[in-house]
JSON list of C-alpha atoms in Angstrom, two decimals:
[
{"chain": "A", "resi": 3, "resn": "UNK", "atom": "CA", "xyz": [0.00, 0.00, 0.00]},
{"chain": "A", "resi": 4, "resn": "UNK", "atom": "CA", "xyz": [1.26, 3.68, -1.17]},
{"chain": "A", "resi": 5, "resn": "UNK", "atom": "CA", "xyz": [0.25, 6.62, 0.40]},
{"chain": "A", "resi": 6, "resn": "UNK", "atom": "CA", "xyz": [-2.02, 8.55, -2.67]},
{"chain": "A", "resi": 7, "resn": "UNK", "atom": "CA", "xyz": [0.44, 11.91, -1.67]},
{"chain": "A", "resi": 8, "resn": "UNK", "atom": "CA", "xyz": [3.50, 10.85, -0.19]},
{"chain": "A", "resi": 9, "resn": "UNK", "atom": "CA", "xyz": [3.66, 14.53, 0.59]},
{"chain": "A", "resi": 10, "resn": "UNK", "atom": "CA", "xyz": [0.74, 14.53, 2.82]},
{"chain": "A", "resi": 11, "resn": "UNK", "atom": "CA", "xyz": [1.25, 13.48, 6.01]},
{"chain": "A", "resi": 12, "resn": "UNK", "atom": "CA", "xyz": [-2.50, 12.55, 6.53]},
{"chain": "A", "resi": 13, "resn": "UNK", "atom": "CA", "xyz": [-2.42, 9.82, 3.19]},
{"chain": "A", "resi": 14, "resn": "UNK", "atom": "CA", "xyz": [1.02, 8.66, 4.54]},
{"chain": "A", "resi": 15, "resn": "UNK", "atom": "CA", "xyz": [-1.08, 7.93, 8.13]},
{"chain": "A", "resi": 16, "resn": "UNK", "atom": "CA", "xyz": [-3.97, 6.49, 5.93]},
{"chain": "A", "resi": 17, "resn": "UNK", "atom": "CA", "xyz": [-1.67, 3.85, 4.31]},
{"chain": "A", "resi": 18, "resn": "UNK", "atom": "CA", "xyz": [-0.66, 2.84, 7.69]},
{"chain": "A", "resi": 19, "resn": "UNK", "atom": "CA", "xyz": [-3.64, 2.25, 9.04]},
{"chain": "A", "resi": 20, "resn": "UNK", "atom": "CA", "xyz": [-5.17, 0.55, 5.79]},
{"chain": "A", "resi": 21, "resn": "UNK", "atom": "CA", "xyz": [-2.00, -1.77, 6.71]},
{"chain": "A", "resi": 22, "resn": "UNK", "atom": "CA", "xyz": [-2.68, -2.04, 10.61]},
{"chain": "A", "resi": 23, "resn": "UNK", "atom": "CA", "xyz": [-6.84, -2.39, 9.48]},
{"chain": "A", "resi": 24, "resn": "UNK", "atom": "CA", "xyz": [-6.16, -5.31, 6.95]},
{"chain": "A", "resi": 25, "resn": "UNK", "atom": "CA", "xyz": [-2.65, -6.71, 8.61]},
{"chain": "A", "resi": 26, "resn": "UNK", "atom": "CA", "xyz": [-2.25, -5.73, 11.90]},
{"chain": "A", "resi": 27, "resn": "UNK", "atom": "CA", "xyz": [-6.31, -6.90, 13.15]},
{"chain": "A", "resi": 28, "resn": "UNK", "atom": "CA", "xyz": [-5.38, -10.31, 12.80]},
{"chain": "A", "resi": 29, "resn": "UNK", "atom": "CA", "xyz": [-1.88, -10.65, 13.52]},
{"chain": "A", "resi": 30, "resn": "UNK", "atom": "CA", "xyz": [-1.42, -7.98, 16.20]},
{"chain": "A", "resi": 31, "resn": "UNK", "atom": "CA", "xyz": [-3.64, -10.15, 18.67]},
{"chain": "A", "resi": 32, "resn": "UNK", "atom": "CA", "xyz": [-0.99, -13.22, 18.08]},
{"chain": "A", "resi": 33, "resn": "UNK", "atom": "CA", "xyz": [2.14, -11.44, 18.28]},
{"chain": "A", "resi": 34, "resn": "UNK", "atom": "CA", "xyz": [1.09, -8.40, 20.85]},
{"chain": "A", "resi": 35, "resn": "UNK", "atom": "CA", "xyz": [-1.91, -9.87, 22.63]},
{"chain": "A", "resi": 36, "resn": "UNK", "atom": "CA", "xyz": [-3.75, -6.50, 21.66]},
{"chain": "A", "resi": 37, "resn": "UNK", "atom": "CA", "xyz": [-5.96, -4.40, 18.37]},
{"chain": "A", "resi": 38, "resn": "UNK", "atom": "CA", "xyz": [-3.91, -1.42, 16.99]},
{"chain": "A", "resi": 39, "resn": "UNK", "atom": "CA", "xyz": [-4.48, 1.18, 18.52]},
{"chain": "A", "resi": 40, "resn": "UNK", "atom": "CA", "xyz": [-5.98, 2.89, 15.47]},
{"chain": "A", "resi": 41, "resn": "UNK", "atom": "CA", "xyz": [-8.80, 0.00, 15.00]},
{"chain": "A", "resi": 42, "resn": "UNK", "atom": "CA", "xyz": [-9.28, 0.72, 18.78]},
{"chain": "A", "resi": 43, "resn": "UNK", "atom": "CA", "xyz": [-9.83, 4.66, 18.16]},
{"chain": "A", "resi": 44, "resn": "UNK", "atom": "CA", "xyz": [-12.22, 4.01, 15.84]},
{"chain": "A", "resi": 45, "resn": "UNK", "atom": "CA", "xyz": [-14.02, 1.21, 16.19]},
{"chain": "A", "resi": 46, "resn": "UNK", "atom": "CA", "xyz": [-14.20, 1.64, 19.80]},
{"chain": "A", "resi": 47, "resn": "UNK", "atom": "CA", "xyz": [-16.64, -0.94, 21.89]},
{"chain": "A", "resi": 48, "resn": "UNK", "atom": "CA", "xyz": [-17.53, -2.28, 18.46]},
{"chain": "A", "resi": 49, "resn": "UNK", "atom": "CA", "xyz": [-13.87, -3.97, 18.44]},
{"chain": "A", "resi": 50, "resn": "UNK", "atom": "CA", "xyz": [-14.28, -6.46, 21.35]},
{"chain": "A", "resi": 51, "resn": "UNK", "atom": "CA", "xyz": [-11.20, -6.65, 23.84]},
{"chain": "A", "resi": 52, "resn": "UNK", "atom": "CA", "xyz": [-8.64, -9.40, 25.51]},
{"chain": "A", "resi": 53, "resn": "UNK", "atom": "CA", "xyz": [-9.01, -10.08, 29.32]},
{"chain": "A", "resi": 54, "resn": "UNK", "atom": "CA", "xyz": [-5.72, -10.47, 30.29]},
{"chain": "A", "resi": 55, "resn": "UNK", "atom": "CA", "xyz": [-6.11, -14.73, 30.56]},
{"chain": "A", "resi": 56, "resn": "UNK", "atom": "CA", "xyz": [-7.51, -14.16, 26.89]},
{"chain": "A", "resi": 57, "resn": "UNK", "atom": "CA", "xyz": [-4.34, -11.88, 25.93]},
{"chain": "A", "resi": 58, "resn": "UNK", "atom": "CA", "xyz": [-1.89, -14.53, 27.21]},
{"chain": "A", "resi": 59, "resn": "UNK", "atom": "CA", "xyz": [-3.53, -17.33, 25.96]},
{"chain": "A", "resi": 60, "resn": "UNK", "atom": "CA", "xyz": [-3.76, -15.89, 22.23]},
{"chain": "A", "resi": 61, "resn": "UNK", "atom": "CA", "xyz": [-0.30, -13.96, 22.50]},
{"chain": "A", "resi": 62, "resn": "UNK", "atom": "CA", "xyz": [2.77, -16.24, 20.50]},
{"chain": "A", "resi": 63, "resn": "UNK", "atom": "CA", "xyz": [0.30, -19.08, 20.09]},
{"chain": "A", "resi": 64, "resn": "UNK", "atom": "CA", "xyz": [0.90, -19.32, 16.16]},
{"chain": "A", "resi": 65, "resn": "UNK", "atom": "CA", "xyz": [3.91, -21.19, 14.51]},
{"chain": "A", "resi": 66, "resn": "UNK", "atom": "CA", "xyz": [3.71, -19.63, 11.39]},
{"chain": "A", "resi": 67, "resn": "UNK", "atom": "CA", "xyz": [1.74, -16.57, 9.87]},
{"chain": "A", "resi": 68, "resn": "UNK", "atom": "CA", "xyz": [0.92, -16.40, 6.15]},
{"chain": "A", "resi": 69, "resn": "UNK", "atom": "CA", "xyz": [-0.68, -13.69, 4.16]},
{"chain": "A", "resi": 70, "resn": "UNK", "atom": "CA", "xyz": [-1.61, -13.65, 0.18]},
{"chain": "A", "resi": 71, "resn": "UNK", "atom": "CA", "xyz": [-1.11, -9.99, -1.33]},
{"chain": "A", "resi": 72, "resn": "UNK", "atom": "CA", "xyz": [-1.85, -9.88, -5.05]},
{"chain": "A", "resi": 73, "resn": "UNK", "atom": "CA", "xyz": [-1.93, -5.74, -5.67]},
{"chain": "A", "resi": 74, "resn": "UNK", "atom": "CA", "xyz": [-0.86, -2.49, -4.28]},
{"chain": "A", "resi": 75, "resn": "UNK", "atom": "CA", "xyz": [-3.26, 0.51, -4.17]},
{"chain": "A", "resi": 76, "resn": "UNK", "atom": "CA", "xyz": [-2.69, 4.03, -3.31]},
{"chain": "A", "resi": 77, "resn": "UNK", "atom": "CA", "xyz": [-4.51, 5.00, -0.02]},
{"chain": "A", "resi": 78, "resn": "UNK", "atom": "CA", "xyz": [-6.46, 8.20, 0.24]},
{"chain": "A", "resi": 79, "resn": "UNK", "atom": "CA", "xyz": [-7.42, 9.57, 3.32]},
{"chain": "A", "resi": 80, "resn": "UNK", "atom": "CA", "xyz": [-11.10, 10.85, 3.72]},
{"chain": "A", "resi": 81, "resn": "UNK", "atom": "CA", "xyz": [-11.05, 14.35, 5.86]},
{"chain": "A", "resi": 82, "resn": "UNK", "atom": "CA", "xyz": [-15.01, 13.62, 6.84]},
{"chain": "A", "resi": 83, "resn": "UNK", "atom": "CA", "xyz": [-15.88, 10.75, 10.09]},
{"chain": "A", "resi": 84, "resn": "UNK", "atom": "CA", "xyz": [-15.72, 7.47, 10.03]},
{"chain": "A", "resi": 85, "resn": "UNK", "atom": "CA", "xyz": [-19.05, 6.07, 9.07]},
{"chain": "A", "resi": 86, "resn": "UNK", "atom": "CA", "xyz": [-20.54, 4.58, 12.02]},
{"chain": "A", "resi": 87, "resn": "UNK", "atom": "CA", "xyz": [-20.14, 0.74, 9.80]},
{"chain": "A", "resi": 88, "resn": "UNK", "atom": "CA", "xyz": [-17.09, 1.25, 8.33]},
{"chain": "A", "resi": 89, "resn": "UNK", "atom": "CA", "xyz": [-13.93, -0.91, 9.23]},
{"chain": "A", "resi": 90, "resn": "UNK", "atom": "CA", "xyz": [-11.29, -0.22, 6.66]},
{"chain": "A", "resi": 91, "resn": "UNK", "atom": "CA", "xyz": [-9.73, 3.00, 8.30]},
{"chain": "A", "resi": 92, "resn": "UNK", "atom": "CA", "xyz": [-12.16, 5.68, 7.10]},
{"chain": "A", "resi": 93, "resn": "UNK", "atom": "CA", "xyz": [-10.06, 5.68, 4.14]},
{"chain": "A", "resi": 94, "resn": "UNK", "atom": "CA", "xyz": [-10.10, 5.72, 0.27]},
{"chain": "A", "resi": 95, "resn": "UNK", "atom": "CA", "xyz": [-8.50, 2.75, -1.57]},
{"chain": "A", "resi": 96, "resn": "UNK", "atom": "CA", "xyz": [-7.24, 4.31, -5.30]},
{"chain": "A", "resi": 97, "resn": "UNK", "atom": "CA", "xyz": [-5.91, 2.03, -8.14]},
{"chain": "A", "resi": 98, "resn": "UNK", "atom": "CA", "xyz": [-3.52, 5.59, -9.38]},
{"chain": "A", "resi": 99, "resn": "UNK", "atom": "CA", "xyz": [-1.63, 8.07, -7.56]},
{"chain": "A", "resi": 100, "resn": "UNK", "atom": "CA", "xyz": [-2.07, 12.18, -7.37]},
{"chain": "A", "resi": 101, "resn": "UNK", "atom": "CA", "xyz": [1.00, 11.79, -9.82]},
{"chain": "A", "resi": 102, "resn": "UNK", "atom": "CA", "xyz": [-1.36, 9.71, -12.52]},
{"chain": "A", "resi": 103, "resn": "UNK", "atom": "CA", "xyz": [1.28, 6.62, -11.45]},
{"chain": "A", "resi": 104, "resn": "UNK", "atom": "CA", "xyz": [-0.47, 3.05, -11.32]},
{"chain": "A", "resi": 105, "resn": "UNK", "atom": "CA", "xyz": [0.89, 0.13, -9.99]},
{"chain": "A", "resi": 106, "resn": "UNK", "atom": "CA", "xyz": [0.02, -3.61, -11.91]},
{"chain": "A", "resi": 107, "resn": "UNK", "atom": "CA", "xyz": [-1.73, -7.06, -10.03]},
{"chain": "A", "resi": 108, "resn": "UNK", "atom": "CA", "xyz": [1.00, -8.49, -8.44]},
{"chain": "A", "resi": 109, "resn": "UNK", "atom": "CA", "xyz": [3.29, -5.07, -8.10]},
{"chain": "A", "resi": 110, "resn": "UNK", "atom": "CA", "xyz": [4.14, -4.87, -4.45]},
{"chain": "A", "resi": 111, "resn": "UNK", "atom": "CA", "xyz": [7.65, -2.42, -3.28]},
{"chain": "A", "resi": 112, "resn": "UNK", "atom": "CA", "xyz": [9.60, -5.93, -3.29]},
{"chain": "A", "resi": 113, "resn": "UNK", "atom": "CA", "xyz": [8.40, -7.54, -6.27]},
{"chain": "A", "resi": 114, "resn": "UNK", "atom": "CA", "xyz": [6.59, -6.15, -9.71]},
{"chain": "A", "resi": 115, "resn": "UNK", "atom": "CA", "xyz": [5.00, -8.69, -12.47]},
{"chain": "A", "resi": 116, "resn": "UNK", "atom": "CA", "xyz": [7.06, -8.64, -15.73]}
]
């Protein structure tokens, strides 16, 4: 995920929390024992939360975490409230850049499709 302005300090925040919103909600629990605290800002008692038996228990109990990622996309952010349903980040997800630039299936910052 890009930030849609790399100059703008509120898409470059967006793209992270599209990141912790897709990423981070599943394997944050595992490795942390906790949400992000941006999915906890904004999703707020809709996001349910660990007792502490619940924390340990879940915290370092995987062997092995695997994710699929077939595109990048430029992230927008949106300057108006999260909709009261909404659990992406309150955030726009582009297929091109303020520059024009767009980025291919399978293009990711380590690897791009020939």
């Amino acid at each position: 995920m890009y930030p849609w302005d790399p100059e703008d300090p509120l898409d470059v925040e967006a793209a992270e929390r599209k990141l912790e919103f897709s990423i981070s909600w599943f394997a944050d629990p595992i490795y942390f024992g906790h949400y992000p605290a941006s999915m906890v800002k904004q999703l707020g008692d809709r996001l349910p939360t660990f007792t502490p038996e619940e924390a340990a228990l879940v915290k370092g109990s995987n062997d092995f975490y695997g994710m699929n990622h077939y595109t990048a996309n430029y992230i927008k952010h949106k300057d108006t409230p999260a909709e009261a349903d909404d659990f992406l980040g309150n955030l726009e997800t582009l297929f091109e850049s303020k520059a024009g630039e767009k980025h291919r299936p399978g293009d990711t910052i380590f690897l791009a499709a020939s």
